[in-house]
mmCIF file of C-alpha atoms and ligand atoms in Angstrom:
data_model
loop_
_atom_site.group_PDB
_atom_site.id
_atom_site.type_symbol
_atom_site.label_atom_id
_atom_site.label_comp_id
_atom_site.label_asym_id
_atom_site.label_seq_id
_atom_site.Cartn_x
_atom_site.Cartn_y
_atom_site.Cartn_z
ATOM 1 C CA UNK A 1 -18.746 -20.869 7.328
ATOM 2 C CA UNK A 2 -17.855 -22.582 10.409
ATOM 3 C CA UNK A 3 -14.655 -20.980 10.538
ATOM 4 C CA UNK A 4 -16.535 -17.243 10.875
ATOM 5 C CA UNK A 5 -15.529 -15.830 14.260
ATOM 6 C CA UNK A 6 -18.491 -13.994 14.282
ATOM 7 C CA UNK A 7 -20.377 -17.216 14.497
ATOM 8 C CA UNK A 8 -18.745 -18.434 17.356
ATOM 9 C CA UNK A 9 -20.216 -18.799 20.783
ATOM 10 C CA UNK A 10 -18.887 -19.389 24.005
ATOM 11 C CA UNK A 11 -14.607 -19.078 22.810
ATOM 12 C CA UNK A 12 -13.020 -19.012 26.239
ATOM 13 C CA UNK A 13 -9.696 -19.633 24.928
ATOM 14 C CA UNK A 14 -7.691 -18.712 21.689
ATOM 15 C CA UNK A 15 -7.264 -21.504 19.353
ATOM 16 C CA UNK A 16 -3.822 -22.188 18.714
ATOM 17 C CA UNK A 17 -3.971 -21.053 14.811
ATOM 18 C CA UNK A 18 -4.940 -17.549 16.098
ATOM 19 C CA UNK A 19 -1.577 -17.202 18.425
ATOM 20 C CA UNK A 20 0.890 -14.870 16.489
ATOM 21 C CA UNK A 21 4.686 -15.354 16.630
ATOM 22 C CA UNK A 22 6.248 -13.450 19.667
ATOM 23 C CA UNK A 23 7.758 -10.781 17.421
ATOM 24 C CA UNK A 24 4.510 -9.969 15.781
ATOM 25 C CA UNK A 25 1.799 -10.335 18.611
ATOM 26 C CA UNK A 26 0.240 -6.947 20.490
ATOM 27 C CA UNK A 27 1.768 -8.252 23.782
ATOM 28 C CA UNK A 28 0.174 -7.063 27.340
ATOM 29 C CA UNK A 29 1.139 -3.419 26.537
ATOM 30 C CA UNK A 30 -1.675 -1.571 24.930
ATOM 31 C CA UNK A 31 -0.557 1.452 22.829
ATOM 32 C CA UNK A 32 -2.042 4.770 23.995
ATOM 33 C CA UNK A 33 -4.611 6.398 21.921
ATOM 34 C CA UNK A 34 -2.260 9.189 20.165
ATOM 35 C CA UNK A 35 -3.288 12.896 20.506
ATOM 36 C CA UNK A 36 -0.766 14.147 17.683
ATOM 37 C CA UNK A 37 -2.480 12.343 14.073
ATOM 38 C CA UNK A 38 -4.069 15.220 12.732
ATOM 39 C CA UNK A 39 -7.211 16.215 12.785
ATOM 40 C CA UNK A 40 -8.353 18.570 9.809
ATOM 41 C CA UNK A 41 -11.386 20.425 9.730
ATOM 42 C CA UNK A 42 -12.909 20.324 6.336
ATOM 43 C CA UNK A 43 -15.241 23.035 6.847
ATOM 44 C CA UNK A 44 -12.104 25.256 6.303
ATOM 45 C CA UNK A 45 -11.739 24.198 2.558
ATOM 46 C CA UNK A 46 -13.962 27.195 1.954
ATOM 47 C CA UNK A 47 -12.779 30.742 3.406
ATOM 48 C CA UNK A 48 -9.364 31.671 4.409
ATOM 49 C CA UNK A 49 -8.192 29.156 6.203
ATOM 50 C CA UNK A 50 -8.044 26.603 2.891
ATOM 51 C CA UNK A 51 -4.395 26.746 2.275
ATOM 52 C CA UNK A 52 -3.662 26.399 5.709
ATOM 53 C CA UNK A 53 -5.653 23.266 5.591
ATOM 54 C CA UNK A 54 -4.276 21.899 2.603
ATOM 55 C CA UNK A 55 -1.055 22.627 4.464
ATOM 56 C CA UNK A 56 -1.886 20.068 7.007
ATOM 57 C CA UNK A 57 -3.000 17.656 4.896
ATOM 58 C CA UNK A 58 0.126 17.610 3.135
ATOM 59 C CA UNK A 59 2.489 17.522 6.740
ATOM 60 C CA UNK A 60 0.129 14.833 8.180
ATOM 61 C CA UNK A 61 0.294 12.532 4.620
ATOM 62 C CA UNK A 62 4.151 13.531 5.109
ATOM 63 C CA UNK A 63 4.589 12.699 9.243
ATOM 64 C CA UNK A 64 1.821 10.145 9.717
ATOM 65 C CA UNK A 65 0.399 8.617 6.420
ATOM 66 C CA UNK A 66 -2.677 9.300 8.457
ATOM 67 C CA UNK A 67 -5.037 12.109 9.554
ATOM 68 C CA UNK A 68 -8.823 12.301 10.720
ATOM 69 C CA UNK A 69 -11.292 14.911 9.148
ATOM 70 C CA UNK A 70 -14.028 16.432 11.082
ATOM 71 C CA UNK A 71 -16.932 18.343 9.489
ATOM 72 C CA UNK A 72 -16.533 15.941 6.385
ATOM 73 C CA UNK A 73 -19.682 16.023 4.842
ATOM 74 C CA UNK A 74 -20.684 12.730 5.574
ATOM 75 C CA UNK A 75 -24.374 13.038 7.512
ATOM 76 C CA UNK A 76 -23.953 11.571 10.652
ATOM 77 C CA UNK A 77 -27.019 9.937 10.890
ATOM 78 C CA UNK A 78 -25.822 8.272 7.884
ATOM 79 C CA UNK A 79 -22.553 7.075 9.433
ATOM 80 C CA UNK A 80 -24.597 6.015 12.484
ATOM 81 C CA UNK A 81 -27.080 4.199 10.080
ATOM 82 C CA UNK A 82 -24.269 2.182 8.248
ATOM 83 C CA UNK A 83 -22.915 1.048 11.018
ATOM 84 C CA UNK A 84 -25.514 -0.134 12.768
ATOM 85 C CA UNK A 85 -26.455 -1.960 9.440
ATOM 86 C CA UNK A 86 -23.356 -3.813 9.174
ATOM 87 C CA UNK A 87 -23.428 -4.737 12.906
ATOM 88 C CA UNK A 88 -26.631 -6.371 12.293
ATOM 89 C CA UNK A 89 -25.200 -7.963 9.244
ATOM 90 C CA UNK A 90 -22.667 -9.845 11.304
ATOM 91 C CA UNK A 91 -25.122 -10.788 14.319
ATOM 92 C CA UNK A 92 -27.630 -12.275 11.437
ATOM 93 C CA UNK A 93 -28.119 -15.783 11.849
ATOM 94 C CA UNK A 94 -25.723 -18.223 10.069
ATOM 95 C CA UNK A 95 -28.441 -19.301 7.194
ATOM 96 C CA UNK A 96 -28.317 -15.606 6.549
ATOM 97 C CA UNK A 97 -24.652 -15.074 6.564
ATOM 98 C CA UNK A 98 -23.828 -18.454 4.141
ATOM 99 C CA UNK A 99 -25.733 -16.653 1.273
ATOM 100 C CA UNK A 100 -23.058 -14.195 1.262
ATOM 101 C CA UNK A 101 -20.297 -16.705 2.220
ATOM 102 C CA UNK A 102 -17.608 -17.658 -0.091
ATOM 103 C CA UNK A 103 -13.970 -19.030 -0.094
ATOM 104 C CA UNK A 104 -13.599 -18.096 -3.762
ATOM 105 C CA UNK A 105 -11.468 -14.935 -3.754
ATOM 106 C CA UNK A 106 -12.254 -14.216 -7.056
ATOM 107 C CA UNK A 107 -16.073 -13.519 -6.336
ATOM 108 C CA UNK A 108 -16.313 -9.774 -6.274
ATOM 109 C CA UNK A 109 -18.974 -9.710 -3.177
ATOM 110 C CA UNK A 110 -18.321 -12.026 -0.354
ATOM 111 C CA UNK A 111 -18.095 -12.742 3.483
ATOM 112 C CA UNK A 112 -15.079 -14.617 4.291
ATOM 113 C CA UNK A 113 -12.651 -15.081 7.560
ATOM 114 C CA UNK A 114 -9.404 -14.168 8.287
ATOM 115 C CA UNK A 115 -7.311 -13.575 4.599
ATOM 116 C CA UNK A 116 -7.933 -14.646 1.020
ATOM 117 C CA UNK A 117 -5.764 -17.350 1.975
ATOM 118 C CA UNK A 118 -7.435 -19.031 4.830
ATOM 119 C CA UNK A 119 -6.274 -22.504 3.710
ATOM 120 C CA UNK A 120 -2.419 -21.702 3.346
ATOM 121 C CA UNK A 121 -1.819 -18.777 6.040
ATOM 122 C CA UNK A 122 -0.122 -19.944 9.010
ATOM 123 C CA UNK A 123 -2.050 -17.639 11.370
ATOM 124 C CA UNK A 124 -5.417 -16.648 11.386
ATOM 125 C CA UNK A 125 -6.496 -13.209 11.967
ATOM 126 C CA UNK A 126 -9.251 -12.765 14.260
ATOM 127 C CA UNK A 127 -11.706 -10.717 11.853
ATOM 128 C CA UNK A 128 -14.424 -11.629 9.643
ATOM 129 C CA UNK A 129 -14.592 -9.124 6.077
ATOM 130 C CA UNK A 130 -17.132 -8.596 4.015
ATOM 131 C CA UNK A 131 -15.974 -7.061 0.530
ATOM 132 C CA UNK A 132 -17.491 -5.797 -2.574
ATOM 133 C CA UNK A 133 -17.154 -3.009 -5.505
ATOM 134 C CA UNK A 134 -19.318 0.237 -4.971
ATOM 135 C CA UNK A 135 -18.604 2.250 -7.886
ATOM 136 C CA UNK A 136 -20.622 2.872 -10.270
ATOM 137 C CA UNK A 137 -23.480 2.353 -8.285
ATOM 138 C CA UNK A 138 -25.404 0.803 -11.160
ATOM 139 C CA UNK A 139 -23.008 -1.946 -12.230
ATOM 140 C CA UNK A 140 -22.539 -3.496 -9.059
ATOM 141 C CA UNK A 141 -25.823 -2.940 -6.217
ATOM 142 C CA UNK A 142 -27.546 -6.174 -7.572
ATOM 143 C CA UNK A 143 -24.635 -8.474 -6.313
ATOM 144 C CA UNK A 144 -24.592 -6.940 -2.746
ATOM 145 C CA UNK A 145 -26.393 -8.721 0.267
ATOM 146 C CA UNK A 146 -30.194 -8.508 0.557
ATOM 147 C CA UNK A 147 -30.219 -8.595 4.285
ATOM 148 C CA UNK A 148 -30.738 -6.789 6.374
ATOM 149 C CA UNK A 149 -33.408 -5.679 3.979
ATOM 150 C CA UNK A 150 -32.241 -1.994 4.207
ATOM 151 C CA UNK A 151 -28.579 -3.149 3.101
ATOM 152 C CA UNK A 152 -28.979 -1.685 -0.794
ATOM 153 C CA UNK A 153 -30.443 1.365 0.322
ATOM 154 C CA UNK A 154 -28.295 2.674 2.979
ATOM 155 C CA UNK A 155 -24.826 1.182 1.822
ATOM 156 C CA UNK A 156 -25.637 2.717 -1.564
ATOM 157 C CA UNK A 157 -26.012 6.330 0.004
ATOM 158 C CA UNK A 158 -23.336 6.099 2.029
ATOM 159 C CA UNK A 159 -20.949 4.958 -0.829
ATOM 160 C CA UNK A 160 -21.678 7.754 -2.871
ATOM 161 C CA UNK A 161 -21.206 10.385 -0.070
ATOM 162 C CA UNK A 162 -17.642 8.371 0.773
ATOM 163 C CA UNK A 163 -17.225 8.781 -2.874
ATOM 164 C CA UNK A 164 -17.836 12.690 -3.116
ATOM 165 C CA UNK A 165 -16.090 12.906 0.148
ATOM 166 C CA UNK A 166 -12.862 10.680 -1.354
ATOM 167 C CA UNK A 167 -12.822 12.970 -4.468
ATOM 168 C CA UNK A 168 -12.562 16.174 -2.143
ATOM 169 C CA UNK A 169 -9.672 15.050 -0.141
ATOM 170 C CA UNK A 170 -8.175 13.864 -3.164
ATOM 171 C CA UNK A 171 -8.687 17.257 -4.949
ATOM 172 C CA UNK A 172 -7.269 19.210 -1.941
ATOM 173 C CA UNK A 173 -4.365 16.962 -2.413
ATOM 174 C CA UNK A 174 -4.140 17.354 -5.537
ATOM 175 C CA UNK A 175 -3.834 21.440 -5.294
ATOM 176 C CA UNK A 176 -1.408 21.029 -2.290
ATOM 177 C CA UNK A 177 1.153 19.231 -4.884
ATOM 178 C CA UNK A 178 0.612 21.660 -7.246
ATOM 179 C CA UNK A 179 -0.531 18.891 -9.677
ATOM 180 C CA UNK A 180 -2.988 19.745 -12.650
ATOM 181 C CA UNK A 181 -6.734 19.990 -11.175
ATOM 182 C CA UNK A 182 -8.434 16.316 -11.731
ATOM 183 C CA UNK A 183 -5.349 14.523 -11.777
ATOM 184 C CA UNK A 184 -6.656 11.783 -9.612
ATOM 185 C CA UNK A 185 -10.400 12.246 -11.346
ATOM 186 C CA UNK A 186 -10.617 9.618 -13.662
ATOM 187 C CA UNK A 187 -8.446 5.962 -14.039
ATOM 188 C CA UNK A 188 -6.631 6.607 -10.542
ATOM 189 C CA UNK A 189 -9.722 6.724 -8.551
ATOM 190 C CA UNK A 190 -12.054 4.281 -10.700
ATOM 191 C CA UNK A 191 -12.289 1.840 -8.579
ATOM 192 C CA UNK A 192 -13.992 2.031 -5.004
ATOM 193 C CA UNK A 193 -14.073 -1.230 -2.800
ATOM 194 C CA UNK A 194 -15.937 -1.320 0.578
ATOM 195 C CA UNK A 195 -14.387 -3.733 2.842
ATOM 196 C CA UNK A 196 -16.385 -3.990 6.212
ATOM 197 C CA UNK A 197 -14.101 -5.781 9.139
ATOM 198 C CA UNK A 198 -15.521 -7.463 11.919
ATOM 199 C CA UNK A 199 -13.675 -8.050 15.028
ATOM 200 C CA UNK A 200 -15.653 -9.990 17.738
ATOM 201 C CA UNK A 201 -14.354 -9.818 21.588
ATOM 202 C CA UNK A 202 -11.277 -12.111 21.667
ATOM 203 C CA UNK A 203 -10.269 -14.213 24.679
ATOM 204 C CA UNK A 204 -6.904 -13.363 24.434
ATOM 205 C CA UNK A 205 -5.953 -10.066 22.662
ATOM 206 C CA UNK A 206 -2.262 -10.084 23.667
ATOM 207 C CA UNK A 207 -1.864 -12.876 21.227
ATOM 208 C CA UNK A 208 -3.939 -12.627 18.594
ATOM 209 C CA UNK A 209 -4.627 -9.688 16.206
ATOM 210 C CA UNK A 210 -7.522 -8.664 13.871
ATOM 211 C CA UNK A 211 -5.108 -7.507 10.706
ATOM 212 C CA UNK A 212 -1.212 -7.993 10.724
ATOM 213 C CA UNK A 213 1.092 -5.075 10.012
ATOM 214 C CA UNK A 214 0.345 -3.863 6.637
ATOM 215 C CA UNK A 215 0.021 -0.819 4.252
ATOM 216 C CA UNK A 216 -3.046 -0.506 2.165
ATOM 217 C CA UNK A 217 -1.605 -1.199 -1.617
ATOM 218 C CA UNK A 218 -4.680 1.349 -3.233
ATOM 219 C CA UNK A 219 -4.474 5.041 -3.379
ATOM 220 C CA UNK A 220 -6.235 6.426 -0.505
ATOM 221 C CA UNK A 221 -7.988 4.761 2.355
ATOM 222 C CA UNK A 222 -11.451 6.467 4.138
ATOM 223 C CA UNK A 223 -12.300 4.587 7.393
ATOM 224 C CA UNK A 224 -15.074 4.579 9.860
ATOM 225 C CA UNK A 225 -14.033 2.945 13.075
ATOM 226 C CA UNK A 226 -17.084 3.588 15.467
ATOM 227 C CA UNK A 227 -16.216 3.907 18.978
ATOM 228 C CA UNK A 228 -13.877 1.159 19.961
ATOM 229 C CA UNK A 229 -9.886 1.505 19.959
ATOM 230 C CA UNK A 230 -8.329 -1.106 17.620
ATOM 231 C CA UNK A 231 -6.222 0.694 14.816
ATOM 232 C CA UNK A 232 -2.667 1.283 15.126
ATOM 233 C CA UNK A 233 0.070 3.007 13.327
ATOM 234 C CA UNK A 234 3.936 1.970 13.246
ATOM 235 C CA UNK A 235 5.783 5.340 13.421
ATOM 236 C CA UNK A 236 9.222 5.948 14.248
ATOM 237 C CA UNK A 237 9.726 2.013 15.104
ATOM 238 C CA UNK A 238 6.585 2.275 17.737
ATOM 239 C CA UNK A 239 3.147 1.267 17.560
ATOM 240 C CA UNK A 240 0.499 4.247 18.164
ATOM 241 C CA UNK A 241 -3.280 4.274 18.600
ATOM 242 C CA UNK A 242 -5.519 6.170 16.436
ATOM 243 C CA UNK A 243 -8.020 7.739 18.310
ATOM 244 C CA UNK A 244 -11.485 6.819 18.245
ATOM 245 C CA UNK A 245 -13.259 10.533 17.607
ATOM 246 C CA UNK A 246 -17.341 10.326 17.470
ATOM 247 C CA UNK A 247 -18.160 10.980 14.019
ATOM 248 C CA UNK A 248 -14.730 11.560 12.877
ATOM 249 C CA UNK A 249 -13.550 9.543 9.720
ATOM 250 C CA UNK A 250 -10.023 8.121 9.466
ATOM 251 C CA UNK A 251 -7.780 8.758 5.991
ATOM 252 C CA UNK A 252 -4.629 7.117 5.411
ATOM 253 C CA UNK A 253 -2.459 7.083 2.414
ATOM 254 C CA UNK A 254 -2.083 4.338 0.332
ATOM 255 C CA UNK A 255 0.958 2.900 -1.737
ATOM 256 C CA UNK A 256 -0.184 4.481 -4.813
ATOM 257 C CA UNK A 257 -0.269 7.879 -3.450
ATOM 258 C CA UNK A 258 2.891 7.498 -2.218
ATOM 259 C CA UNK A 259 4.474 6.613 -5.553
ATOM 260 C CA UNK A 260 2.280 8.940 -7.261
ATOM 261 C CA UNK A 261 4.371 11.315 -4.684
ATOM 262 C CA UNK A 262 7.367 10.049 -5.532
ATOM 263 C CA UNK A 263 7.766 9.134 -1.620
ATOM 264 C CA UNK A 264 6.660 12.298 -0.564
ATOM 265 C CA UNK A 265 3.612 11.070 1.270
ATOM 266 C CA UNK A 266 3.935 7.810 3.261
ATOM 267 C CA UNK A 267 1.911 4.391 3.165
ATOM 268 C CA UNK A 268 2.263 4.122 6.684
ATOM 269 C CA UNK A 269 1.942 0.456 8.070
ATOM 270 C CA UNK A 270 -0.805 -0.203 10.287
ATOM 271 C CA UNK A 271 -2.621 -3.113 12.058
ATOM 272 C CA UNK A 272 -5.977 -3.924 14.173
ATOM 273 C CA UNK A 273 -5.732 -5.376 17.451
ATOM 274 C CA UNK A 274 -8.346 -6.980 19.433
ATOM 275 C CA UNK A 275 -9.911 -6.679 22.743
ATOM 276 C CA UNK A 276 -11.743 -8.647 25.567
ATOM 277 C CA UNK A 277 -14.937 -6.890 25.841
ATOM 278 C CA UNK A 278 -16.384 -4.883 22.663
ATOM 279 C CA UNK A 279 -16.860 -6.006 19.425
ATOM 280 C CA UNK A 280 -15.619 -3.694 16.646
ATOM 281 C CA UNK A 281 -16.844 -3.176 13.415
ATOM 282 C CA UNK A 282 -14.734 -0.685 10.527
ATOM 283 C CA UNK A 283 -16.094 0.445 7.415
ATOM 284 C CA UNK A 284 -13.501 0.395 5.195
ATOM 285 C CA UNK A 285 -13.563 1.983 1.896
ATOM 286 C CA UNK A 286 -10.251 1.871 -0.636
ATOM 287 C CA UNK A 287 -10.157 4.313 -3.352
ATOM 288 C CA UNK A 288 -8.180 2.530 -6.268
ATOM 289 C CA UNK A 289 -6.787 2.890 -9.606
ATOM 290 C CA UNK A 290 -8.574 0.992 -12.255
ATOM 291 C CA UNK A 291 -6.651 -2.416 -13.011
ATOM 292 C CA UNK A 292 -5.129 -1.233 -16.308
ATOM 293 C CA UNK A 293 -3.863 2.034 -15.014
ATOM 294 C CA UNK A 294 -0.353 3.375 -15.945
ATOM 295 C CA UNK A 295 0.813 4.560 -12.263
ATOM 296 C CA UNK A 296 4.177 6.293 -11.966
ATOM 297 C CA UNK A 297 5.696 9.353 -9.957
ATOM 298 C CA UNK A 298 3.948 13.012 -11.160
ATOM 299 C CA UNK A 299 5.316 14.654 -13.593
ATOM 300 C CA UNK A 300 4.963 17.905 -11.907
ATOM 301 C CA UNK A 301 6.988 16.598 -9.181
ATOM 302 C CA UNK A 302 9.944 15.612 -11.140
ATOM 303 C CA UNK A 303 12.959 17.752 -12.114
ATOM 304 C CA UNK A 304 16.773 17.515 -12.161
ATOM 305 C CA UNK A 305 16.931 17.509 -8.577
ATOM 306 C CA UNK A 306 14.163 15.433 -7.911
ATOM 307 C CA UNK A 307 14.530 12.489 -10.147
ATOM 308 C CA UNK A 308 11.843 9.716 -9.891
ATOM 309 C CA UNK A 309 12.452 7.207 -7.168
ATOM 310 C CA UNK A 310 9.766 4.701 -8.850
ATOM 311 C CA UNK A 311 9.294 3.572 -11.984
ATOM 312 C CA UNK A 312 6.017 3.511 -13.739
ATOM 313 C CA UNK A 313 4.114 0.115 -13.822
ATOM 314 C CA UNK A 314 0.767 -1.116 -14.613
ATOM 315 C CA UNK A 315 -1.756 -1.541 -11.173
ATOM 316 C CA UNK A 316 -2.615 -4.718 -11.641
ATOM 317 C CA UNK A 317 0.824 -6.121 -11.794
ATOM 318 C CA UNK A 318 1.290 -4.265 -8.695
ATOM 319 C CA UNK A 319 -1.873 -5.910 -7.139
ATOM 320 C CA UNK A 320 -0.207 -9.333 -8.242
ATOM 321 C CA UNK A 321 2.890 -8.494 -6.688
ATOM 322 C CA UNK A 322 1.395 -7.272 -3.275
ATOM 323 C CA UNK A 323 -0.819 -10.154 -3.060
ATOM 324 C CA UNK A 324 1.775 -12.783 -3.541
ATOM 325 C CA UNK A 325 3.882 -11.178 -0.810
ATOM 326 C CA UNK A 326 0.959 -11.357 1.517
ATOM 327 C CA UNK A 327 1.146 -7.455 1.623
ATOM 328 C CA UNK A 328 4.984 -6.913 3.154
ATOM 329 C CA UNK A 329 5.421 -3.535 2.648
ATOM 330 C CA UNK A 330 9.430 -3.852 1.669
ATOM 331 C CA UNK A 331 8.344 -6.514 -1.036
ATOM 332 C CA UNK A 332 5.520 -5.119 -2.724
ATOM 333 C CA UNK A 333 7.742 -2.013 -3.280
ATOM 334 C CA UNK A 334 11.121 -3.559 -4.132
ATOM 335 C CA UNK A 335 10.562 -4.133 -7.645
ATOM 336 C CA UNK A 336 9.517 -0.265 -8.776
ATOM 337 C CA UNK A 337 11.981 1.188 -6.582
ATOM 338 C CA UNK A 338 14.966 3.187 -8.801
ATOM 339 C CA UNK A 339 17.869 2.960 -6.842
HETATM 340 C C1 OGA B 401 -7.805 -2.134 6.764
HETATM 341 C C2 OGA B 401 -7.599 -1.604 7.847
HETATM 342 C C3 OGA B 401 -8.066 -1.485 10.373
HETATM 343 C C4 OGA B 401 -9.351 -1.118 10.959
HETATM 344 O O1 OGA B 401 -8.935 -2.961 6.462
HETATM 345 O O2 OGA B 401 -6.641 -2.220 5.657
HETATM 346 O O3 OGA B 401 -6.316 -1.428 8.305
HETATM 347 O O4 OGA B 401 -9.176 -0.980 12.175
HETATM 348 N N1 OGA B 401 -8.291 -1.905 8.834
HETATM 349 O O5 OGA B 401 -10.144 -2.241 10.922
HETATM 350 NI NI1 NI B 402 -5.151 -1.560 6.134
#
């Protein structure tokens, strides 16, 4: 419990075990927030601009693996409420956080710090994380935190709205790729995991990382980053910042969507940097296949000129290999590549 970075007070220098090696640390130069990561207006789903908008989603997923959505249908009040609630959660006194804290990675709802592998990792990440499943709600809600008292109410409503948004985005992708309607509707999107990161101000942001370079192992990720900068994407050998836009939601492609699209979409590598002054909280929703799902490039995308570039596998096996390789992109995908 003592290790939670949100519970430290008066940290004036960065402890040694948070200093990343030279080639992995952010350094003094802060990557500028990038104005070219597409911002897509989801309202265009209804009306004459639908096909255009779907094309924008496809292009963004191909080129960046990232885009932001506006007019997405998740209410602004609910987004504000959810963000406020999680800030309150991480500001709670240690006794309250202790009831959710656990070092056991098999626990479905837990608060912990750095990674699932705190005891063995070389360098710790400057973040605390709260994780729990959300779907179907009735199955999980009784395991969620009980404090702040509004927790289950607010997060329950947020989870349902984000699920609805995720399914709408997946359906647009489905249509754009020419897959049969509902392709992602059942097993491939069955799991919904909420993962809330809290990055307190860091005494030496140039040496530390909130989250090191990784790609997400799931299907698609839906992220609220609030107004504080910190998310960076690795594109063409360079880090670019994802601009915080009030009320926009960040969407990124996970490994499973890269594989199902037969490499058309990119599961881009990204990381979270810290800063000296402002605490940063991000509310991340991972949509994933069920563990027993078979994942493979979609048939509709394959023909004699477009052979599959990945083999089929069971999602659970993919995750085991991903975790064993600490999320390194190459190692995570290697066993499934067809040369
Ligand atoms: C993640 C992630 C980025 C952020 O949780 O997988 O990449 O800005 N988060 O918190
Ligand atoms: Ni991520």
